[in-house]
Coordinates of C-alpha atoms and ligand atoms in Angstrom, one line a residue:
M297 CA -38.3 -4.0 44.0
V298 CA -41.2 -1.5 44.4
S299 CA -40.5 1.0 47.1
R300 CA -43.4 2.1 49.3
V301 CA -42.7 5.5 50.5
I302 CA -45.0 7.1 53.0
P303 CA -46.3 10.3 51.4
V304 CA -45.4 13.7 52.8
D305 CA -47.9 16.6 53.1
P306 CA -47.1 20.1 51.7
F307 CA -45.1 22.1 54.1
D308 CA -43.4 25.3 55.0
L309 CA -40.0 24.5 56.5
V310 CA -38.1 27.5 58.1
I311 CA -34.4 26.9 58.7
F312 CA -33.1 29.2 61.4
G313 CA -29.4 29.3 60.8
G314 CA -30.1 28.7 57.1
T315 CA -26.7 30.2 56.2
G316 CA -24.8 28.2 58.7
D317 CA -22.4 25.3 58.3
L318 CA -24.9 22.5 59.2
A319 CA -27.4 23.9 56.7
R320 CA -24.8 24.0 54.0
R321 CA -23.3 20.6 54.6
K322 CA -26.2 18.5 55.7
I323 CA -29.7 20.0 55.7
L324 CA -29.8 21.7 52.2
P325 CA -28.0 18.8 50.3
G326 CA -30.3 16.3 52.1
L327 CA -33.4 18.2 51.1
Y328 CA -32.2 18.3 47.5
R329 CA -31.7 14.5 47.5
R330 CA -35.3 14.0 48.8
F331 CA -36.6 16.5 46.1
R332 CA -34.6 14.6 43.4
D333 CA -36.1 11.3 44.5
G334 CA -39.6 12.7 44.2
Q335 CA -40.3 12.6 47.9
M336 CA -40.9 16.3 48.3
P337 CA -44.6 17.1 47.7
D338 CA -45.8 19.8 45.3
G339 CA -46.2 22.9 47.4
A340 CA -43.1 22.2 49.6
R341 CA -41.5 25.5 50.6
I342 CA -38.3 26.1 52.4
I343 CA -37.5 29.5 54.0
G344 CA -33.9 30.3 55.0
A345 CA -33.8 32.6 58.0
A346 CA -30.6 34.1 59.4
R347 CA -28.9 37.3 60.2
S348 CA -27.1 37.9 56.9
D349 CA -28.6 40.7 54.9
I350 CA -29.2 38.9 51.6
D351 CA -32.3 38.4 49.4
T352 CA -33.9 35.3 48.0
A353 CA -31.9 35.4 44.8
K354 CA -28.6 35.4 46.8
Y355 CA -29.9 32.7 49.2
R356 CA -30.7 30.5 46.2
Q357 CA -27.1 30.9 45.1
F358 CA -26.0 29.8 48.5
V359 CA -28.3 26.7 48.3
E360 CA -27.1 25.9 44.8
S361 CA -23.4 26.0 45.8
A362 CA -24.1 23.8 48.9
V363 CA -25.8 21.2 46.6
L364 CA -23.0 21.3 44.1
E365 CA -20.4 20.9 46.8
F366 CA -22.1 18.2 48.9
V367 CA -24.2 16.1 46.5
S368 CA -22.5 13.6 44.3
K369 CA -22.2 14.8 40.7
K370 CA -24.3 12.0 39.2
K371 CA -27.2 13.3 41.3
C372 CA -26.9 16.9 40.3
D373 CA -29.3 17.3 37.4
P374 CA -29.4 21.1 36.4
E375 CA -33.2 20.9 35.6
V376 CA -34.0 19.3 39.0
L377 CA -31.7 21.7 40.8
K378 CA -33.5 24.7 39.2
A379 CA -36.9 23.4 40.2
F380 CA -35.5 22.7 43.7
L381 CA -34.2 26.3 44.0
G382 CA -37.7 27.4 43.2
C383 CA -38.9 26.1 46.6
F384 CA -36.7 28.6 48.4
S385 CA -37.1 32.0 49.9
Y386 CA -35.1 33.9 52.4
V387 CA -35.9 36.3 55.3
T388 CA -33.4 38.3 57.3
V389 CA -34.2 37.6 60.9
D390 CA -32.5 38.7 64.1
A391 CA -33.2 36.0 66.8
L392 CA -32.3 38.5 69.5
G393 CA -34.2 41.5 68.1
D394 CA -37.4 42.5 66.2
M395 CA -36.0 42.5 62.7
G396 CA -37.6 40.2 60.2
W397 CA -40.3 38.5 62.4
S398 CA -43.4 40.2 60.8
E399 CA -41.9 39.4 57.3
L400 CA -41.5 35.8 58.3
A401 CA -45.1 35.7 59.6
K402 CA -46.2 36.9 56.2
E403 CA -44.3 34.1 54.4
M404 CA -46.1 31.3 56.3
R405 CA -49.1 29.8 54.5
D406 CA -52.2 28.4 56.2
D407 CA -53.2 24.8 55.9
V408 CA -49.7 23.3 55.4
V409 CA -47.4 21.6 57.9
H410 CA -45.2 24.2 59.6
A411 CA -41.7 23.1 60.7
F412 CA -39.0 25.2 62.3
Y413 CA -35.5 23.9 62.3
F414 CA -33.4 25.5 65.0
S415 CA -30.0 25.1 63.3
V416 CA -28.4 27.7 65.5
G417 CA -26.4 27.7 68.8
P418 CA -28.5 26.7 71.9
R419 CA -28.4 30.3 73.3
L420 CA -30.7 31.3 70.5
F421 CA -33.3 28.6 71.2
E422 CA -35.2 30.5 73.8
P423 CA -35.3 33.9 71.9
I424 CA -36.5 32.2 68.7
A425 CA -39.1 30.1 70.6
E426 CA -40.4 33.3 72.3
R427 CA -40.6 35.3 69.1
L428 CA -42.3 32.4 67.2
K429 CA -45.0 32.6 69.8
S430 CA -45.3 36.3 70.3
H431 CA -45.6 36.9 66.5
A432 CA -48.1 34.0 66.3
I433 CA -45.9 32.3 63.7
A434 CA -45.9 28.8 65.4
G435 CA -49.3 27.4 66.2
P436 CA -50.1 24.4 68.3
D437 CA -49.3 21.9 65.5
A438 CA -46.0 23.5 64.5
R439 CA -43.0 21.2 64.7
I440 CA -39.7 22.3 66.2
V441 CA -36.4 20.6 65.3
V442 CA -33.6 21.1 67.9
E443 CA -30.0 20.3 67.2
K444 CA -27.4 18.9 69.5
P445 CA -25.9 19.7 72.0
F446 CA -29.1 19.4 74.0
G447 CA -27.6 20.8 77.2
H448 CA -24.1 20.6 78.7
D449 CA -25.1 18.7 81.7
L450 CA -28.3 17.7 83.6
E451 CA -29.0 21.1 84.9
T452 CA -28.7 22.9 81.5
A453 CA -30.7 20.2 79.8
R454 CA -33.5 20.5 82.3
A455 CA -33.4 24.3 81.9
L456 CA -33.6 23.9 78.1
N457 CA -36.5 21.4 78.3
A458 CA -38.3 23.7 80.7
T459 CA -37.8 26.7 78.3
M460 CA -39.1 24.7 75.3
A461 CA -42.0 23.4 77.4
Q462 CA -43.1 27.0 78.1
H463 CA -43.7 27.5 74.4
F464 CA -44.3 24.0 72.9
E465 CA -45.7 20.7 73.9
E466 CA -43.5 17.6 73.9
R467 CA -45.3 16.2 70.8
Q468 CA -44.1 19.3 68.9
I469 CA -40.4 18.9 69.8
Y470 CA -38.0 16.9 67.6
R471 CA -34.6 16.5 69.3
I472 CA -32.2 15.3 66.6
D473 CA -29.6 12.6 67.2
H474 CA -28.6 11.9 63.6
Y475 CA -27.3 8.4 64.6
L476 CA -31.0 7.4 64.9
G477 CA -31.5 8.4 61.3
K478 CA -28.9 6.0 60.0
E479 CA -30.3 3.1 57.9
T480 CA -28.4 0.4 59.8
V481 CA -29.6 1.7 63.2
Q482 CA -33.2 1.3 62.1
N483 CA -32.2 -2.0 60.6
L484 CA -31.1 -3.1 64.0
M485 CA -34.7 -2.9 65.1
A486 CA -35.9 -4.7 62.0
L487 CA -33.3 -7.4 62.6
R488 CA -34.3 -7.8 66.2
F489 CA -38.0 -7.5 66.1
G490 CA -38.8 -8.6 62.5
N491 CA -37.1 -12.0 62.7
M492 CA -37.6 -15.0 65.0
L493 CA -33.9 -15.9 64.6
F494 CA -32.1 -13.5 66.9
E495 CA -34.4 -12.4 69.7
P496 CA -34.4 -15.7 71.6
L497 CA -30.6 -15.5 71.8
W498 CA -30.5 -11.8 72.5
N499 CA -29.8 -12.0 76.3
A500 CA -27.2 -12.9 78.9
Q501 CA -27.6 -16.6 78.4
Y502 CA -26.3 -16.6 74.9
V503 CA -24.5 -13.3 74.5
D504 CA -20.9 -13.1 75.8
H505 CA -20.6 -9.3 75.4
I506 CA -21.4 -6.4 73.2
Q507 CA -19.0 -3.8 71.8
I508 CA -20.0 -0.4 70.5
T509 CA -17.4 1.6 68.6
V510 CA -17.5 5.0 67.0
A511 CA -14.0 5.7 65.8
E512 CA -12.9 8.8 63.8
T513 CA -9.7 9.6 62.0
V514 CA -10.2 13.3 62.2
G515 CA -9.1 15.5 65.0
V516 CA -11.2 18.3 66.4
E517 CA -11.3 20.0 63.0
G518 CA -11.4 23.7 63.9
R519 CA -14.0 23.1 66.6
G520 CA -11.3 23.1 69.3
A521 CA -12.9 25.8 71.5
Y522 CA -16.2 24.0 71.6
Y523 CA -14.7 20.5 71.9
D524 CA -12.4 21.3 74.7
R525 CA -15.4 22.3 76.9
S526 CA -17.1 19.1 75.9
G527 CA -14.8 16.1 75.4
A528 CA -15.8 12.7 74.0
M529 CA -18.1 11.9 76.9
R530 CA -20.4 14.8 76.3
D531 CA -19.9 15.0 72.6
M532 CA -20.4 11.4 71.7
V533 CA -21.2 9.1 74.6
Q534 CA -24.1 10.9 76.3
N535 CA -26.0 11.0 73.0
H536 CA -24.9 8.8 70.1
L537 CA -23.3 5.9 71.9
M538 CA -26.1 5.9 74.5
Q539 CA -28.7 5.8 71.7
L540 CA -27.0 2.8 70.1
L541 CA -26.7 1.1 73.4
C542 CA -30.4 1.6 74.1
L543 CA -31.5 0.2 70.8
T544 CA -29.3 -2.8 71.2
A545 CA -30.3 -3.5 74.8
M546 CA -34.0 -2.5 74.9
E547 CA -36.9 -4.8 75.4
P548 CA -39.3 -5.2 72.4
P549 CA -41.7 -2.3 72.3
S550 CA -45.3 -3.2 71.9
K551 CA -45.4 -1.4 68.6
F552 CA -43.1 0.8 66.5
D553 CA -44.5 4.0 67.8
P554 CA -42.7 7.0 69.3
D555 CA -43.6 6.6 72.9
A556 CA -43.5 2.8 73.0
V557 CA -39.9 2.9 71.6
R558 CA -38.8 5.8 73.7
D559 CA -40.2 4.2 76.9
E560 CA -38.1 1.1 76.3
K561 CA -35.0 3.2 75.6
L562 CA -35.5 5.2 78.8
K563 CA -35.7 1.9 80.8
V564 CA -32.3 0.9 79.5
I565 CA -30.7 4.2 80.6
R566 CA -32.3 3.9 84.0
A567 CA -31.0 0.4 84.3
L568 CA -27.4 1.4 83.8
D569 CA -25.1 0.8 86.8
P570 CA -22.8 3.6 87.8
V571 CA -19.4 2.9 86.2
E572 CA -16.5 2.0 88.4
P573 CA -13.3 4.1 87.9
E574 CA -11.3 1.0 86.8
D575 CA -13.9 0.4 84.1
L576 CA -13.2 3.8 82.4
V577 CA -10.3 4.9 80.3
R578 CA -9.8 8.4 79.0
G579 CA -7.3 9.3 76.3
Q580 CA -5.9 12.3 74.5
Y581 CA -4.2 12.1 71.1
L582 CA -0.6 13.0 70.5
G583 CA 0.7 14.5 67.2
D584 CA 3.0 13.1 64.6
D585 CA 5.0 14.5 61.6
D586 CA 1.7 15.3 59.8
V587 CA -0.8 16.1 62.4
A588 CA -0.9 18.3 65.5
P589 CA -1.5 16.9 69.0
Y590 CA -4.9 17.5 70.7
T591 CA -3.5 20.3 72.9
Q592 CA -2.5 22.3 69.8
D593 CA -5.7 21.5 67.9
A594 CA -7.7 22.7 70.9
E595 CA -5.4 25.6 71.6
A596 CA -5.3 24.6 75.2
E597 CA -1.8 23.5 76.2
D598 CA -2.6 22.0 79.6
S599 CA -6.0 20.6 78.5
R600 CA -7.2 17.5 80.4
T601 CA -10.2 17.0 78.0
E602 CA -10.5 13.5 76.6
S603 CA -10.6 13.0 72.9
F604 CA -11.1 9.2 73.5
V605 CA -13.1 7.3 76.0
A606 CA -13.6 3.6 76.6
M607 CA -15.8 1.9 79.2
K608 CA -17.3 -1.2 80.5
L609 CA -21.0 -0.9 81.4
H610 CA -23.6 -3.1 83.0
V611 CA -27.3 -3.0 82.2
S612 CA -28.9 -4.2 85.5
N613 CA -31.9 -6.1 84.4
W614 CA -33.0 -9.7 83.8
R615 CA -32.0 -9.8 80.2
W616 CA -28.5 -8.5 80.6
N617 CA -27.4 -9.5 84.0
G618 CA -23.7 -10.5 83.7
T619 CA -23.2 -9.4 80.0
P620 CA -20.8 -6.5 79.8
F621 CA -21.3 -3.7 77.2
Y622 CA -17.9 -2.2 76.1
L623 CA -18.1 1.2 74.5
R624 CA -15.3 3.3 72.9
T625 CA -15.1 6.4 70.8
G626 CA -12.3 8.7 69.9
K627 CA -10.7 11.0 67.4
R628 CA -7.5 10.5 65.4
L629 CA -7.9 6.7 65.6
R630 CA -6.6 4.2 63.0
A631 CA -9.9 4.0 61.0
R632 CA -13.2 5.7 60.6
M633 CA -15.5 3.0 61.7
S634 CA -18.7 2.7 63.6
E635 CA -20.2 -0.6 64.5
I636 CA -22.1 -2.6 67.1
V637 CA -20.8 -6.1 67.6
V638 CA -22.8 -8.8 69.4
R639 CA -20.5 -11.6 70.4
F640 CA -22.3 -14.8 71.2
K641 CA -21.0 -17.4 73.6
E642 CA -19.1 -20.4 72.4
P643 CA -21.1 -23.6 72.0
P644 CA -21.2 -25.3 75.4
H645 CA -19.4 -28.5 74.1
S646 CA -17.4 -29.1 71.1
I647 CA -17.8 -32.4 69.3
F648 CA -14.8 -31.7 67.2
E649 CA -11.2 -32.2 68.0
E650 CA -9.1 -29.5 69.6
D651 CA -7.9 -26.6 67.4
T652 CA -10.3 -27.1 64.5
G653 CA -10.7 -23.4 64.3
Q654 CA -14.1 -23.1 65.7
S655 CA -15.0 -19.8 67.5
A656 CA -18.0 -17.9 68.7
N657 CA -20.6 -16.4 66.4
E658 CA -20.4 -12.6 66.0
L659 CA -23.0 -10.3 64.6
S660 CA -21.7 -7.0 63.5
I661 CA -23.9 -4.1 62.6
R662 CA -21.8 -1.5 60.6
L663 CA -22.9 2.1 60.6
Q664 CA -20.0 3.2 58.6
P665 CA -18.3 2.7 56.2
N666 CA -20.3 0.3 54.0
E667 CA -23.5 0.2 56.0
G668 CA -24.6 -3.3 56.5
M669 CA -24.5 -6.3 58.8
D670 CA -22.5 -9.5 58.9
L671 CA -22.8 -12.6 60.9
K672 CA -19.8 -14.7 61.5
V673 CA -20.6 -18.4 61.4
T674 CA -18.5 -21.5 61.5
I675 CA -18.5 -24.0 58.7
K676 CA -16.4 -26.8 57.5
E677 CA -13.5 -25.8 55.3
P678 CA -14.2 -27.2 51.9
G679 CA -12.0 -30.0 50.6
P680 CA -10.4 -33.1 51.9
G681 CA -8.1 -33.4 54.9
G682 CA -10.5 -34.1 57.8
M683 CA -12.8 -31.8 59.7
R684 CA -11.3 -28.4 59.7
L685 CA -13.6 -25.5 60.7
I686 CA -13.4 -22.0 59.4
D687 CA -15.3 -18.8 60.2
V688 CA -17.0 -17.2 57.3
P689 CA -19.1 -14.0 57.2
L690 CA -22.7 -14.2 56.1
D691 CA -22.5 -10.7 54.6
M692 CA -25.5 -8.5 54.4
T693 CA -23.8 -5.4 53.0
F694 CA -26.7 -3.5 51.5
A695 CA -24.9 -2.6 48.3
E696 CA -24.3 -6.2 47.6
A697 CA -27.5 -7.7 48.7
L698 CA -30.0 -5.1 47.4
G699 CA -28.2 -3.6 44.4
E700 CA -26.6 -0.2 44.3
E701 CA -29.7 1.9 43.7
V702 CA -31.5 0.5 46.8
A703 CA -28.4 0.6 48.9
D704 CA -27.9 4.2 48.0
V705 CA -29.8 5.0 51.2
P706 CA -30.8 8.5 52.3
D707 CA -28.5 10.3 54.6
A708 CA -29.6 10.4 58.2
Y709 CA -30.5 14.1 58.1
E710 CA -32.8 13.9 55.1
R711 CA -34.6 10.9 56.5
L712 CA -35.1 12.7 59.9
I713 CA -36.3 15.9 58.3
M714 CA -38.9 14.0 56.3
D715 CA -40.0 12.3 59.5
V716 CA -40.6 15.7 61.1
I717 CA -42.9 16.6 58.2
R718 CA -44.7 13.3 58.6
G719 CA -45.0 14.0 62.3
N720 CA -43.2 10.9 63.3
Q721 CA -41.2 11.3 66.5
T722 CA -40.0 7.7 66.8
L723 CA -36.4 8.5 65.8
F724 CA -36.1 11.6 68.0
M725 CA -35.1 11.8 71.6
R726 CA -37.7 12.6 74.2
G727 CA -36.9 15.2 76.9
D728 CA -36.9 12.6 79.7
E729 CA -34.5 10.4 77.7
V730 CA -32.0 13.3 77.3
E731 CA -32.2 14.1 81.0
A732 CA -31.8 10.5 82.1
A733 CA -28.7 10.2 79.9
W734 CA -27.2 13.3 81.5
A735 CA -28.1 12.1 85.0
W736 CA -26.0 9.0 84.2
T737 CA -23.1 10.9 82.6
D738 CA -22.8 13.8 85.0
P739 CA -21.3 11.9 88.0
I740 CA -18.7 10.4 85.8
I741 CA -17.5 13.7 84.5
E742 CA -17.8 15.3 88.0
A743 CA -15.5 12.5 89.4
W744 CA -12.9 13.2 86.7
Q745 CA -13.0 16.9 87.5
E746 CA -12.8 16.4 91.2
R747 CA -9.7 14.3 91.1
R748 CA -8.3 16.3 88.2
D749 CA -8.0 13.2 86.1
V750 CA -5.3 13.3 83.4
P751 CA -6.1 11.4 80.2
H752 CA -3.8 8.7 78.9
S753 CA -1.9 9.7 75.8
Y754 CA -2.2 7.8 72.6
D755 CA -0.5 7.9 69.2
A756 CA -2.3 9.6 66.4
F757 CA -3.9 6.9 64.1
S758 CA -3.5 4.1 66.7
S759 CA -6.2 2.1 68.4
G760 CA -6.3 4.4 71.4
P761 CA -4.5 4.2 74.7
E762 CA -3.0 0.8 75.8
E763 CA -5.2 1.0 78.9
A764 CA -8.3 0.7 76.7
L765 CA -7.0 -2.6 75.3
M766 CA -6.4 -3.8 78.8
L767 CA -10.0 -3.0 79.7
L768 CA -11.0 -6.1 77.6
H769 CA -7.8 -8.1 78.0
K770 CA -8.3 -8.3 81.8
D771 CA -11.7 -9.9 81.0
G772 CA -10.1 -12.3 78.5
R773 CA -11.6 -10.5 75.6
R774 CA -10.4 -8.3 72.7
W775 CA -11.7 -5.3 70.9
R776 CA -12.5 -5.8 67.2
E777 CA -9.8 -4.5 65.1
L778 CA -10.3 -0.9 63.9
R779 CA -10.3 -1.0 60.1
E780 CA -12.3 0.6 57.3
Ligands
NAP264 P1 -22.8 28.2 62.3 O1 -22.1 27.8 61.1 O2 -22.1 29.1 63.3 O3 -24.2 29.0 61.9 C1 -24.9 29.7 62.8 C2 -26.2 30.2 62.1 O4 -26.9 30.9 63.0 C3 -25.9 31.1 60.9 O5 -26.8 30.9 59.9 C4 -26.1 32.5 61.5 O6 -26.6 33.4 60.6 C5 -27.3 32.2 62.5 N1 -27.3 33.2 63.5 C6 -26.4 33.5 64.4 N2 -26.9 34.6 65.2 C7 -28.1 34.8 64.8 C8 -29.1 35.8 65.2 N3 -28.9 36.6 66.2 N4 -30.2 35.8 64.5 C9 -30.5 34.9 63.5 N5 -29.6 34.0 63.1 C10 -28.4 34.0 63.7 O7 -23.3 27.0 63.2 P2 -23.6 25.5 62.6 O8 -22.3 24.7 62.6 O9 -24.4 25.5 61.4 O10 -24.4 24.9 63.9 C11 -25.8 25.2 64.1 C12 -26.3 24.2 65.2 O11 -26.1 22.9 64.8 C13 -25.5 24.4 66.5 O12 -26.3 24.2 67.6 C14 -24.5 23.2 66.4 O13 -24.1 22.8 67.7 C15 -25.3 22.2 65.8 N6 -24.6 21.1 65.0 C16 -23.8 21.5 64.0 C17 -23.1 20.5 63.3 C18 -22.2 20.8 62.2 O14 -21.7 19.9 61.5 N7 -22.0 22.1 61.8 C19 -23.2 19.2 63.7 C20 -24.1 18.8 64.7 C21 -24.8 19.8 65.4 P3 -25.5 34.4 59.8 O15 -24.4 33.6 59.4 O16 -26.4 34.9 58.6 O17 -25.1 35.5 60.8

């Protein structure tokens, strides 16, 4: 198979927070993989910018160790790595002071794409934006990449948008939700809008319900202080699950272009009904012999923050009237698994005898592990003995269907960074989308706070609180089993 990769122009990419955890674990290894695969143009330059008082040689060592730690051994070719390190330089910059800005200005070349990755805490966004402007480092075509969390609620998100808008135009701002960079998520759009097969059935008439699950086995992993102020609703639902819901529920955009896609996603968020309290379940994990309970991980003994949330949602429009969307996400669950499942209705009439084993079709779109899709269809069980039906998966796991090399798809971050350089905003959130998501989320969180809602406990490595199972049971449905 010949791959057609859209070329990338030469660029200067400045990573503010270039010595931080996100840079080390995701951004730098991702850039190496793009370089190794020949997707980085000649003349690509990456400039680390942070407070640490180090020079370029030391920074290259930092980049090298990040690549060696986070890129698989078989992709770490010493010659390639050496050439990659040659793209790097480092400038010590104080986001809150004057240090380093004129040096950074001197590093920037004319006539190449300029991109600035704000891989720092949100309190530094404004000071950095101001200094990029006052030192004439970022021109009108510069691209600004902003990391989550984009606000803590509607008010702070609006303030952040307003701050960014003082310095940059919306077409320059790339708000990252790395779920949108996942191969399967984009494949969901290819599946829906590149085939005739699914779209006619993709509505309330044929779909019984949709489940979206993002389950993790890890706890809060040393991020307790941040997480306890956030909880699953802010940390996962407002952004990642909301984006998955939008792509699943949206109308076909007129073309695959940034505003056409984002307009359709925004309409979905605006069509969401407020959630009834009985359709919401919050949970908090307990500990066991091996792992600590949430309250200990978060170092907040009486914390009421949720590490799990499940809910039933309605998208109030013609397409989805009467089809519930069930969402759940949580930490310390039985399996690390993210998927979207579209469960179709059962055939209106069965021509077969009772109990032949026939059930409804199910399309599952797996984000992790084993990115891919499968469609459960009913066939006749082979062999004699009458008409017995069985369900079999039509498996579209990329690794099996396309061969390992093709299935070795780029990580979400590396794909998104390359989209920034290409100037393609389709897979980034627009300011109004983020605000609409907060406008929907805020009243739910405020209601919890007002009535001092106490989350239900659940065992570590379970499927979450019993009440979450009941959310579907009472509708005569079941969650898909959590398994890797
Ligand atoms: P981090 O490890 O704490 O790194 C912070 C970075 O900011 C460091 O490079 C630090 O430089 C730099 N910095 C701090 N104060 C500065 C100043 N006054 N001037 C210049 N640079 C300064 O944080 P992180 O985990 O990488 O997270 C960065 C952003 O990504 C945050 O907004 C976070 O919410 C978001 N994010 C992170 C992850 C993740 O997995 N880590 C995932 C999703 C989103 P020095 O170390 O040199 O002082």
